[in-house]
Amino acid sequence: MDKLLIRGGNRLSGTLPISGAKNAALTLIPCALLTEEPMTLRNLPRLADIDGFQHLMGQFGVSVSIQGKRPEDFGRVVTFEAQRLTSNVAPYDLVRKMRASILVLGPMLARAGEATVSMPGGCAIGNRPIDLHLKALEAFGAEIELAQGYVKAIAPDGGLPGGDFDFPVVSVGATENALMAAVLANGTSRLFNAAREPEIVDLCNLLTAMGAEIEGIGTSDLTIHGVKRLNGATYKVMADRIEAGSYACAAAITGGEVRLEGANASEMTATNNALRNIGVEIEEDARGMTVRADGPLKATDLTTAPYPGLATDMQAQLMSLLCKAHGTSVLKETIFENRFMHVPELSRMSADIATEGRTAIVKGPSDLTGAEVMATDLRASMSLIIAALAAEGETTVRRIYHLDRGYERLEEKLQLVGADIERVDD
Ligand code: EPZ
């Protein structure tokens, strides 16, 4: 089991490459099930969750070939070919390790007429139900059976008729499953109050490149005209806006200046506005963005919301930054019920944070001190790294397998900009 040792105090400076987006890749990969032709994804991040999904696709008989790109480069080129499927079941032992496996339900149902996926358990940040995924597929004409911890979706003979579904709650994953099921339906489907995250736009762009007919891309009302078949495509995964926002917080908390090569600022408006309100300077250009924080940081109230609101995936990282801001900041987490797991660990680093339900009150500036801390979930882990970069002394972060799920070669990237960080065996 690895751990990370960080000695705080260095001002970060230099250029850091931003990788392909994990949360886009996890919905683009299962699109390979929708065609017998090869589908190639470029700029795939080398992450545990991506490897896990590649393994899951292999379970269905999909051939997965990784080509090009030397191991030391960032961004992989991977071709998936689902010429003939040998299984339409996603087993428990794979799904329990990676809850995004639920995203094979829609495309497998559309391709094979039937799909069985182990129910993904909850996780540290909440119980993560999938009721909206199932309701949307039922609205398109699927029959849903739940038994022995598995969910089975069955299409009528001749395929899904399609239909309308109005989401009572914005759900990224349910929108993705619904889109991947609707593209091969016999008729037209409409989604209302659908998620609008850039990762959904990336999915719609890939599906369109494969021959799907989707209207309203980027809005919360999507119309999908089912087509008979889809062809293969080659598609470049979008830049990871959460990785970029995370490293922006890291640069800012050290009072440094870092260029985030490949970041797409137009997909990070809410995050960049929050950072600017806190006193961080951000220069945006076509190839990335430069983050600079050489003045005092200001306390700022933040509330997470579905896109284009402030991403819940940025809450923990911004909270660490606000520990160094002058004044009291109020953070409201509206998406998940338990996304303050980083607070007790930050408090052990001398942060002054009180939580009340889904609200956290951060008082600053705190003189953060190094400590032995433990990662609990992906973004909470990153918030500990960010705090450690500005803490007095050494911080040891354990259970960093959480980090390896979402941040490609984290310590290498931070070393590129001068952080004193190393990965050691625990
Ligand atoms: C995606 O999760 C992301 N994961 C999450 O990122 C992200 O935090 C989340 O969207 C919100 O932006 C991936 O894309 C792989 P939701 P998802 O369905 O799809 C409730 C990270 O750190 N809900 O939009 O699971 C749910 O409980 C991860 O990279 C239902 O009630 O999120 C939550 O309260 C963490 N029923 C809210 O909706 C459902 O059927 C939003 O969840 C589905 C969701």
GROMACS .gro file of C-alpha atoms and ligand atoms in nm:
model
  470
    1MET     CA    1   0.000   0.000   0.000
    2ASP     CA    2   0.160   0.331  -0.106
    3LYS     CA    3   0.153   0.658   0.082
    4LEU     CA    4   0.249   1.013  -0.014
    5LEU     CA    5   0.493   1.228   0.184
    6ILE     CA    6   0.454   1.603   0.133
    7ARG     CA    7   0.667   1.879   0.286
    8GLY     CA    8   0.475   2.207   0.263
    9GLY     CA    9   0.600   2.558   0.193
   10ASN     CA   10   0.720   2.550  -0.171
   11ARG     CA   11   0.558   2.804  -0.404
   12LEU     CA   12   0.444   2.606  -0.709
   13SER     CA   13   0.560   2.743  -1.044
   14GLY     CA   14   0.594   2.610  -1.398
   15THR     CA   15   0.375   2.416  -1.642
   16LEU     CA   16   0.163   2.113  -1.564
   17PRO     CA   17  -0.018   1.902  -1.830
   18ILE     CA   18  -0.391   1.839  -1.782
   19SER     CA   19  -0.509   1.487  -1.875
   20GLY     CA   20  -0.823   1.358  -2.042
   21ALA     CA   21  -1.132   1.368  -1.821
   22LYS     CA   22  -1.198   1.058  -1.607
   23ASN     CA   23  -1.571   1.130  -1.589
   24ALA     CA   24  -1.594   1.170  -1.965
   25ALA     CA   25  -1.387   0.858  -2.039
   26LEU     CA   26  -1.606   0.643  -1.813
   27THR     CA   27  -1.912   0.719  -2.027
   28LEU     CA   28  -1.733   0.722  -2.365
   29ILE     CA   29  -1.581   0.374  -2.325
   30PRO     CA   30  -1.916   0.184  -2.302
   31CYS     CA   31  -2.026   0.350  -2.630
   32ALA     CA   32  -1.810   0.085  -2.800
   33LEU     CA   33  -2.091  -0.160  -2.721
   34LEU     CA   34  -2.321   0.031  -2.957
   35THR     CA   35  -2.142  -0.076  -3.277
   36GLU     CA   36  -1.961  -0.378  -3.421
   37GLU     CA   37  -1.702  -0.141  -3.569
   38PRO     CA   38  -1.382  -0.029  -3.392
   39MET     CA   39  -1.415   0.280  -3.170
   40THR     CA   40  -1.090   0.461  -3.085
   41LEU     CA   41  -1.052   0.703  -2.794
   42ARG     CA   42  -0.752   0.940  -2.776
   43ASN     CA   43  -0.625   1.129  -2.471
   44LEU     CA   44  -0.750   0.860  -2.230
   45PRO     CA   45  -0.601   0.916  -1.883
   46ARG     CA   46  -0.398   0.630  -1.731
   47LEU     CA   47  -0.614   0.574  -1.420
   48ALA     CA   48  -0.719   0.275  -1.213
   49ASP     CA   49  -1.086   0.330  -1.300
   50ILE     CA   50  -1.009   0.341  -1.673
   51ASP     CA   51  -0.807   0.019  -1.649
   52GLY     CA   52  -1.097  -0.133  -1.456
   53PHE     CA   53  -1.344  -0.034  -1.728
   54GLN     CA   54  -1.118  -0.173  -2.000
   55HIS     CA   55  -1.113  -0.502  -1.806
   56LEU     CA   56  -1.492  -0.499  -1.776
   57MET     CA   57  -1.529  -0.448  -2.152
   58GLY     CA   58  -1.302  -0.749  -2.202
   59GLN     CA   59  -1.549  -0.951  -1.994
   60PHE     CA   60  -1.813  -0.885  -2.261
   61GLY     CA   61  -1.585  -1.007  -2.540
   62VAL     CA   62  -1.484  -0.658  -2.650
   63SER     CA   63  -1.127  -0.645  -2.785
   64VAL     CA   64  -0.921  -0.367  -2.625
   65SER     CA   65  -0.594  -0.259  -2.784
   66ILE     CA   66  -0.371   0.015  -2.648
   67GLN     CA   67  -0.151   0.169  -2.912
   68GLY     CA   68   0.089   0.457  -2.960
   69LYS     CA   69   0.195   0.695  -2.685
   70ARG     CA   70   0.504   0.589  -2.493
   71PRO     CA   71   0.436   0.485  -2.131
   72GLU     CA   72   0.593   0.805  -2.003
   73ASP     CA   73   0.360   1.022  -2.213
   74PHE     CA   74   0.028   1.145  -2.084
   75GLY     CA   75  -0.286   1.032  -2.266
   76ARG     CA   76  -0.341   0.688  -2.413
   77VAL     CA   77  -0.490   0.585  -2.750
   78VAL     CA   78  -0.715   0.281  -2.704
   79THR     CA   79  -0.930   0.101  -2.963
   80PHE     CA   80  -1.236  -0.098  -2.851
   81GLU     CA   81  -1.403  -0.343  -3.090
   82ALA     CA   82  -1.730  -0.509  -2.990
   83GLN     CA   83  -1.770  -0.721  -3.301
   84ARG     CA   84  -1.933  -1.010  -3.115
   85LEU     CA   85  -2.042  -1.000  -2.752
   86THR     CA   86  -1.985  -1.311  -2.542
   87SER     CA   87  -2.168  -1.186  -2.232
   88ASN     CA   88  -2.415  -0.914  -2.130
   89VAL     CA   89  -2.354  -0.950  -1.756
   90ALA     CA   90  -2.140  -0.711  -1.546
   91PRO     CA   91  -2.045  -0.922  -1.242
   92TYR     CA   92  -2.047  -0.813  -0.877
   93ASP     CA   93  -1.672  -0.855  -0.822
   94LEU     CA   94  -1.601  -0.597  -1.095
   95VAL     CA   95  -1.890  -0.358  -1.030
   96ARG     CA   96  -1.818  -0.336  -0.655
   97LYS     CA   97  -1.472  -0.199  -0.735
   98MET     CA   98  -1.598   0.059  -0.982
   99ARG     CA   99  -1.953   0.192  -0.951
  100ALA     CA  100  -1.932   0.364  -1.292
  101SER     CA  101  -1.978   0.012  -1.436
  102ILE     CA  102  -2.350   0.088  -1.412
  103LEU     CA  103  -2.293   0.291  -1.731
  104VAL     CA  104  -2.288  -0.031  -1.935
  105LEU     CA  105  -2.658  -0.089  -1.862
  106GLY     CA  106  -2.800   0.149  -2.126
  107PRO     CA  107  -2.564   0.069  -2.415
  108MET     CA  108  -2.571  -0.309  -2.350
  109LEU     CA  109  -2.953  -0.300  -2.342
  110ALA     CA  110  -2.957  -0.107  -2.670
  111ARG     CA  111  -2.709  -0.342  -2.837
  112ALA     CA  112  -2.806  -0.683  -2.702
  113GLY     CA  113  -3.168  -0.626  -2.600
  114GLU     CA  114  -3.083  -0.739  -2.249
  115ALA     CA  115  -2.831  -0.631  -1.983
  116THR     CA  116  -2.759  -0.753  -1.630
  117VAL     CA  117  -2.545  -0.540  -1.398
  118SER     CA  118  -2.468  -0.593  -1.031
  119MET     CA  119  -2.624  -0.314  -0.827
  120PRO     CA  120  -2.340  -0.072  -0.744
  121GLY     CA  121  -2.315  -0.026  -0.368
  122GLY     CA  122  -2.302   0.317  -0.217
  123CYS     CA  123  -1.968   0.479  -0.148
  124ALA     CA  124  -1.811   0.713   0.105
  125ILE     CA  125  -1.997   1.021  -0.021
  126GLY     CA  126  -2.348   0.879  -0.021
  127ASN     CA  127  -2.570   0.582  -0.097
  128ARG     CA  128  -2.570   0.672  -0.468
  129PRO     CA  129  -2.904   0.513  -0.576
  130ILE     CA  130  -2.971   0.426  -0.942
  131ASP     CA  131  -3.351   0.464  -0.940
  132LEU     CA  132  -3.340   0.741  -1.203
  133HIS     CA  133  -3.129   0.525  -1.437
  134LEU     CA  134  -3.396   0.253  -1.417
  135LYS     CA  135  -3.696   0.487  -1.446
  136ALA     CA  136  -3.551   0.645  -1.760
  137LEU     CA  137  -3.494   0.304  -1.923
  138GLU     CA  138  -3.849   0.197  -1.828
  139ALA     CA  139  -3.978   0.516  -1.989
  140PHE     CA  140  -3.806   0.401  -2.309
  141GLY     CA  141  -3.992   0.067  -2.291
  142ALA     CA  142  -3.748  -0.153  -2.100
  143GLU     CA  143  -3.863  -0.406  -1.842
  144ILE     CA  144  -3.653  -0.391  -1.521
  145GLU     CA  145  -3.604  -0.687  -1.284
  146LEU     CA  146  -3.415  -0.670  -0.953
  147ALA     CA  147  -3.294  -0.999  -0.806
  148GLN     CA  148  -2.999  -1.126  -0.598
  149GLY     CA  149  -2.836  -0.782  -0.597
  150TYR     CA  150  -2.845  -0.758  -0.977
  151VAL     CA  151  -3.051  -0.534  -1.201
  152LYS     CA  152  -3.166  -0.681  -1.533
  153ALA     CA  153  -3.302  -0.465  -1.813
  154ILE     CA  154  -3.490  -0.629  -2.102
  155ALA     CA  155  -3.603  -0.464  -2.424
  156PRO     CA  156  -3.917  -0.581  -2.608
  157ASP     CA  157  -3.860  -0.796  -2.918
  158GLY     CA  158  -3.751  -0.565  -3.195
  159GLY     CA  159  -3.579  -0.327  -2.957
  160LEU     CA  160  -3.669  -0.030  -2.736
  161PRO     CA  161  -3.957   0.186  -2.869
  162GLY     CA  162  -3.813   0.499  -2.700
  163GLY     CA  163  -4.016   0.750  -2.497
  164ASP     CA  164  -4.006   1.063  -2.281
  165PHE     CA  165  -3.856   1.103  -1.933
  166ASP     CA  166  -3.857   1.410  -1.708
  167PHE     CA  167  -3.577   1.388  -1.446
  168PRO     CA  168  -3.707   1.490  -1.098
  169VAL     CA  169  -3.341   1.535  -0.994
  170VAL     CA  170  -3.051   1.621  -1.226
  171SER     CA  171  -2.841   1.304  -1.261
  172VAL     CA  172  -2.522   1.283  -1.469
  173GLY     CA  173  -2.506   0.902  -1.480
  174ALA     CA  174  -2.877   0.851  -1.542
  175THR     CA  175  -2.866   1.103  -1.828
  176GLU     CA  176  -2.568   0.916  -1.975
  177ASN     CA  177  -2.737   0.573  -1.950
  178ALA     CA  178  -3.057   0.712  -2.101
  179LEU     CA  179  -2.870   0.872  -2.393
  180MET     CA  180  -2.678   0.552  -2.472
  181ALA     CA  181  -3.002   0.350  -2.465
  182ALA     CA  182  -3.203   0.594  -2.679
  183VAL     CA  183  -2.964   0.629  -2.974
  184LEU     CA  184  -3.059   0.282  -3.113
  185ALA     CA  185  -3.428   0.291  -3.013
  186ASN     CA  186  -3.697   0.244  -3.281
  187GLY     CA  187  -3.848   0.588  -3.226
  188THR     CA  188  -3.775   0.931  -3.083
  189SER     CA  189  -3.695   0.984  -2.714
  190ARG     CA  190  -3.695   1.308  -2.518
  191LEU     CA  191  -3.519   1.385  -2.188
  192PHE     CA  192  -3.622   1.683  -1.973
  193ASN     CA  193  -3.414   1.831  -1.690
  194ALA     CA  194  -3.122   1.625  -1.820
  195ALA     CA  195  -2.771   1.691  -1.685
  196ARG     CA  196  -2.574   1.950  -1.887
  197GLU     CA  197  -2.222   1.875  -1.761
  198PRO     CA  198  -1.946   1.908  -2.027
  199GLU     CA  199  -1.898   1.531  -1.996
  200ILE     CA  200  -2.257   1.488  -2.126
  201VAL     CA  201  -2.172   1.714  -2.422
  202ASP     CA  202  -1.860   1.501  -2.482
  203LEU     CA  203  -2.080   1.190  -2.485
  204CYS     CA  204  -2.329   1.351  -2.727
  205ASN     CA  205  -2.041   1.456  -2.953
  206LEU     CA  206  -1.902   1.101  -2.967
  207LEU     CA  207  -2.248   0.950  -3.028
  208THR     CA  208  -2.308   1.204  -3.307
  209ALA     CA  209  -1.971   1.114  -3.461
  210MET     CA  210  -2.092   0.751  -3.457
  211GLY     CA  211  -2.407   0.851  -3.648
  212ALA     CA  212  -2.657   0.923  -3.369
  213GLU     CA  213  -2.915   1.200  -3.413
  214ILE     CA  214  -2.936   1.418  -3.099
  215GLU     CA  215  -3.089   1.766  -3.068
  216GLY     CA  216  -3.044   2.015  -2.780
  217ILE     CA  217  -2.685   1.914  -2.700
  218GLY     CA  218  -2.562   2.124  -2.406
  219THR     CA  219  -2.915   2.205  -2.286
  220SER     CA  220  -3.133   2.026  -2.030
  221ASP     CA  221  -3.388   1.918  -2.293
  222LEU     CA  222  -3.250   1.648  -2.527
  223THR     CA  223  -3.427   1.486  -2.824
  224ILE     CA  224  -3.280   1.163  -2.960
  225HIS     CA  225  -3.404   1.017  -3.291
  226GLY     CA  226  -3.319   0.645  -3.279
  227VAL     CA  227  -3.120   0.506  -3.574
  228LYS     CA  228  -3.085   0.149  -3.700
  229ARG     CA  229  -2.710   0.120  -3.645
  230LEU     CA  230  -2.408   0.321  -3.542
  231ASN     CA  231  -2.060   0.317  -3.695
  232GLY     CA  232  -1.720   0.332  -3.528
  233ALA     CA  233  -1.539   0.661  -3.470
  234THR     CA  234  -1.215   0.808  -3.340
  235TYR     CA  235  -1.265   1.066  -3.068
  236LYS     CA  236  -1.044   1.274  -2.838
  237VAL     CA  237  -1.157   1.278  -2.472
  238MET     CA  238  -1.215   1.629  -2.333
  239ALA     CA  239  -0.972   1.780  -2.081
  240ASP     CA  240  -1.040   1.704  -1.714
  241ARG     CA  241  -1.199   2.021  -1.571
  242ILE     CA  242  -1.190   1.884  -1.214
  243GLU     CA  243  -0.822   1.791  -1.235
  244ALA     CA  244  -0.752   2.141  -1.368
  245GLY     CA  245  -0.956   2.302  -1.089
  246SER     CA  246  -0.776   2.087  -0.832
  247TYR     CA  247  -0.431   2.195  -0.949
  248ALA     CA  248  -0.550   2.556  -0.966
  249CYS     CA  249  -0.630   2.532  -0.593
  250ALA     CA  250  -0.286   2.376  -0.532
  251ALA     CA  251  -0.111   2.660  -0.714
  252ALA     CA  252  -0.322   2.922  -0.533
  253ILE     CA  253  -0.273   2.788  -0.179
  254THR     CA  254   0.107   2.804  -0.221
  255GLY     CA  255   0.094   3.162  -0.360
  256GLY     CA  256   0.245   3.030  -0.680
  257GLU     CA  257   0.201   3.070  -1.055
  258VAL     CA  258   0.123   2.760  -1.263
  259ARG     CA  259   0.023   2.712  -1.626
  260LEU     CA  260  -0.233   2.434  -1.673
  261GLU     CA  261  -0.159   2.314  -2.026
  262GLY     CA  262  -0.467   2.174  -2.202
  263ALA     CA  263  -0.724   2.301  -1.950
  264ASN     CA  264  -1.045   2.422  -2.112
  265ALA     CA  265  -1.145   2.731  -1.911
  266SER     CA  266  -1.477   2.762  -2.097
  267GLU     CA  267  -1.593   2.446  -1.915
  268MET     CA  268  -1.481   2.577  -1.573
  269THR     CA  269  -1.662   2.911  -1.546
  270ALA     CA  270  -1.814   2.850  -1.202
  271THR     CA  271  -1.483   2.719  -1.061
  272ASN     CA  272  -1.283   3.007  -1.212
  273ASN     CA  273  -1.536   3.262  -1.084
  274ALA     CA  274  -1.508   3.113  -0.735
  275LEU     CA  275  -1.127   3.128  -0.754
  276ARG     CA  276  -1.134   3.489  -0.876
  277ASN     CA  277  -1.371   3.586  -0.591
  278ILE     CA  278  -1.121   3.431  -0.350
  279GLY     CA  279  -0.850   3.653  -0.501
  280VAL     CA  280  -0.681   3.417  -0.746
  281GLU     CA  281  -0.580   3.559  -1.085
  282ILE     CA  282  -0.665   3.343  -1.387
  283GLU     CA  283  -0.556   3.409  -1.746
  284GLU     CA  284  -0.738   3.195  -2.002
  285ASP     CA  285  -0.627   3.117  -2.358
  286ALA     CA  286  -0.705   2.864  -2.632
  287ARG     CA  287  -0.446   2.614  -2.508
  288GLY     CA  288  -0.493   2.632  -2.132
  289MET     CA  289  -0.493   2.871  -1.841
  290THR     CA  290  -0.244   3.032  -1.603
  291VAL     CA  291  -0.324   3.056  -1.231
  292ARG     CA  292  -0.151   3.307  -1.004
  293ALA     CA  293  -0.210   3.398  -0.637
  294ASP     CA  294   0.042   3.643  -0.502
  295GLY     CA  295  -0.194   3.848  -0.285
  296PRO     CA  296  -0.412   3.777   0.022
  297LEU     CA  297  -0.700   3.530  -0.020
  298LYS     CA  298  -1.055   3.639   0.068
  299ALA     CA  299  -1.320   3.429   0.246
  300THR     CA  300  -1.598   3.341  -0.001
  301ASP     CA  301  -1.935   3.164   0.035
  302LEU     CA  302  -1.981   2.873  -0.210
  303THR     CA  303  -2.275   2.644  -0.294
  304THR     CA  304  -2.245   2.339  -0.519
  305ALA     CA  305  -2.505   2.279  -0.791
  306PRO     CA  306  -2.553   2.087  -1.116
  307TYR     CA  307  -2.368   2.237  -1.415
  308PRO     CA  308  -2.332   2.523  -1.497
  309GLY     CA  309  -2.326   2.571  -1.117
  310LEU     CA  310  -2.021   2.502  -0.903
  311ALA     CA  311  -1.917   2.135  -0.935
  312THR     CA  312  -1.962   1.924  -0.622
  313ASP     CA  313  -1.636   1.758  -0.729
  314MET     CA  314  -1.457   2.088  -0.656
  315GLN     CA  315  -1.601   2.146  -0.305
  316ALA     CA  316  -1.334   1.969  -0.101
  317GLN     CA  317  -1.044   2.125  -0.290
  318LEU     CA  318  -1.186   2.478  -0.259
  319MET     CA  319  -1.248   2.419   0.112
  320SER     CA  320  -0.875   2.354   0.162
  321LEU     CA  321  -0.791   2.675  -0.020
  322LEU     CA  322  -1.041   2.870   0.193
  323CYS     CA  323  -0.860   2.755   0.509
  324LYS     CA  324  -0.593   3.010   0.408
  325ALA     CA  325  -0.844   3.287   0.323
  326HIS     CA  326  -0.901   3.585   0.556
  327GLY     CA  327  -1.248   3.561   0.716
  328THR     CA  328  -1.532   3.313   0.740
  329SER     CA  329  -1.652   3.112   0.438
  330VAL     CA  330  -1.981   2.919   0.425
  331LEU     CA  331  -1.980   2.614   0.194
  332LYS     CA  332  -2.308   2.438   0.107
  333GLU     CA  333  -2.299   2.088  -0.049
  334THR     CA  334  -2.634   2.034  -0.224
  335ILE     CA  335  -2.560   1.722  -0.434
  336PHE     CA  336  -2.437   1.447  -0.200
  337GLU     CA  337  -2.541   1.377   0.157
  338ASN     CA  338  -2.198   1.298   0.301
  339ARG     CA  339  -1.930   1.489   0.119
  340PHE     CA  340  -1.744   1.642   0.414
  341MET     CA  341  -1.523   1.338   0.490
  342HIS     CA  342  -1.218   1.560   0.441
  343VAL     CA  343  -1.318   1.792   0.731
  344PRO     CA  344  -1.197   1.577   1.025
  345GLU     CA  345  -0.867   1.516   0.846
  346LEU     CA  346  -0.821   1.886   0.761
  347SER     CA  347  -0.897   1.968   1.127
  348ARG     CA  348  -0.606   1.744   1.225
  349MET     CA  349  -0.394   1.976   1.010
  350SER     CA  350  -0.513   2.268   1.231
  351ALA     CA  351  -0.788   2.386   0.996
  352ASP     CA  352  -1.081   2.560   1.167
  353ILE     CA  353  -1.393   2.405   1.010
  354ALA     CA  354  -1.734   2.334   1.167
  355THR     CA  355  -2.003   2.135   0.985
  356GLU     CA  356  -2.378   2.140   1.032
  357GLY     CA  357  -2.557   1.895   0.799
  358ARG     CA  358  -2.464   1.990   0.444
  359THR     CA  359  -2.308   2.323   0.549
  360ALA     CA  360  -1.944   2.380   0.644
  361ILE     CA  361  -1.814   2.699   0.809
  362VAL     CA  362  -1.446   2.763   0.736
  363LYS     CA  363  -1.258   3.023   0.942
  364GLY     CA  364  -0.921   3.149   0.820
  365PRO     CA  365  -0.644   3.207   0.773
  366SER     CA  366  -0.528   2.897   0.965
  367ASP     CA  367  -0.160   2.808   1.008
  368LEU     CA  368  -0.195   2.460   0.865
  369THR     CA  369   0.040   2.199   1.014
  370GLY     CA  370   0.157   1.869   0.864
  371ALA     CA  371   0.002   1.548   1.003
  372GLU     CA  372  -0.058   1.181   0.932
  373VAL     CA  373  -0.390   1.179   0.744
  374MET     CA  374  -0.601   0.926   0.558
  375ALA     CA  375  -0.773   0.956   0.222
  376THR     CA  376  -1.139   0.857   0.221
  377ASP     CA  377  -1.276   0.940  -0.123
  378LEU     CA  378  -1.121   1.074  -0.439
  379ARG     CA  379  -1.177   1.448  -0.403
  380ALA     CA  380  -1.135   1.449  -0.024
  381SER     CA  381  -0.791   1.296  -0.081
  382MET     CA  382  -0.697   1.577  -0.316
  383SER     CA  383  -0.809   1.837  -0.060
  384LEU     CA  384  -0.560   1.686   0.187
  385ILE     CA  385  -0.279   1.710  -0.069
  386ILE     CA  386  -0.367   2.075  -0.135
  387ALA     CA  387  -0.364   2.157   0.238
  388ALA     CA  388  -0.034   1.968   0.283
  389LEU     CA  389   0.133   2.181   0.013
  390ALA     CA  390   0.077   2.490   0.232
  391ALA     CA  391   0.119   2.322   0.572
  392GLU     CA  392   0.416   2.372   0.807
  393GLY     CA  393   0.617   2.048   0.815
  394GLU     CA  394   0.553   1.704   0.670
  395THR     CA  395   0.220   1.538   0.588
  396THR     CA  396   0.174   1.166   0.524
  397VAL     CA  397  -0.136   1.072   0.322
  398ARG     CA  398  -0.236   0.705   0.341
  399ARG     CA  399  -0.489   0.500   0.136
  400ILE     CA  400  -0.389   0.694  -0.174
  401TYR     CA  401  -0.548   0.428  -0.398
  402HIS     CA  402  -0.843   0.667  -0.380
  403LEU     CA  403  -0.627   0.928  -0.555
  404ASP     CA  404  -0.500   0.689  -0.820
  405ARG     CA  405  -0.859   0.641  -0.934
  406GLY     CA  406  -0.888   1.000  -1.049
  407TYR     CA  407  -0.553   1.180  -1.077
  408GLU     CA  408  -0.310   1.059  -1.342
  409ARG     CA  409   0.049   1.052  -1.206
  410LEU     CA  410  -0.031   1.306  -0.937
  411GLU     CA  411   0.307   1.330  -0.766
  412GLU     CA  412   0.492   1.352  -1.101
  413LYS     CA  413   0.275   1.643  -1.208
  414LEU     CA  414   0.320   1.826  -0.876
  415GLN     CA  415   0.698   1.760  -0.886
  416LEU     CA  416   0.699   1.923  -1.233
  417VAL     CA  417   0.595   2.252  -1.066
  418GLY     CA  418   0.827   2.225  -0.767
  419ALA     CA  419   0.625   2.048  -0.496
  420ASP     CA  420   0.821   1.853  -0.235
  421ILE     CA  421   0.619   1.530  -0.269
  422GLU     CA  422   0.713   1.165  -0.301
  423ARG     CA  423   0.536   0.829  -0.314
  424VAL     CA  424   0.675   0.567  -0.075
  425ASP     CA  425   0.575   0.217   0.030
  426ASP     CA  426   0.364   0.222   0.343
  427EPZ     C1  427  -2.118   1.172  -1.153
  427EPZ     O1  428  -2.166   1.079  -1.056
  427EPZ     C2  429  -1.967   1.179  -1.132
  427EPZ     N1  430  -1.909   1.047  -1.156
  427EPZ     C3  431  -1.936   1.225  -0.990
  427EPZ     O2  432  -1.795   1.239  -0.980
  427EPZ     C4  433  -2.001   1.363  -0.969
  427EPZ     O3  434  -1.979   1.403  -0.834
  427EPZ     C5  435  -2.152   1.354  -0.997
  427EPZ     O4  436  -2.174   1.303  -1.130
  427EPZ     C6  437  -2.221   1.490  -0.986
  427EPZ     O5  438  -2.162   1.580  -1.075
  427EPZ     C7  439  -1.888   1.006  -1.284
  427EPZ     O6  440  -1.918   1.077  -1.379
  427EPZ     C8  441  -1.825   0.871  -1.302
  427EPZ     P1  442  -2.546   1.196  -1.020
  427EPZ     P2  443  -2.320   1.028  -1.063
  427EPZ     O7  444  -2.624   1.082  -1.074
  427EPZ     O8  445  -2.361   1.017  -1.205
  427EPZ     C9  446  -2.879   1.136  -0.690
  427EPZ    C10  447  -1.584   1.211  -0.884
  427EPZ     O9  448  -1.536   1.251  -0.776
  427EPZ     N2  449  -2.926   1.025  -0.774
  427EPZ    O10  450  -2.540   1.323  -1.097
  427EPZ    O11  451  -2.331   0.909  -0.977
  427EPZ    C11  452  -2.742   1.107  -0.627
  427EPZ    O12  453  -2.757   1.034  -0.508
  427EPZ    C12  454  -1.725   1.155  -0.887
  427EPZ    O13  455  -1.525   1.214  -0.994
  427EPZ    C13  456  -3.046   0.962  -0.743
  427EPZ    O14  457  -3.112   0.997  -0.647
  427EPZ    O15  458  -2.395   1.150  -0.994
  427EPZ    C14  459  -2.688   1.246  -0.603
  427EPZ    O16  460  -2.742   1.295  -0.481
  427EPZ    C15  461  -1.788   1.152  -0.748
  427EPZ     N3  462  -3.088   0.859  -0.820
  427EPZ    C16  463  -2.745   1.327  -0.719
  427EPZ    O17  464  -2.854   1.250  -0.772
  427EPZ    C17  465  -3.017   0.816  -0.931
  427EPZ    O18  466  -3.063   0.724  -1.000
  427EPZ    C18  467  -2.646   1.350  -0.833
  427EPZ    O19  468  -2.594   1.224  -0.870
  427EPZ    C19  469  -2.896   0.882  -0.961
  427EPZ    C20  470  -2.852   0.986  -0.882
   0.00000   0.00000   0.00000
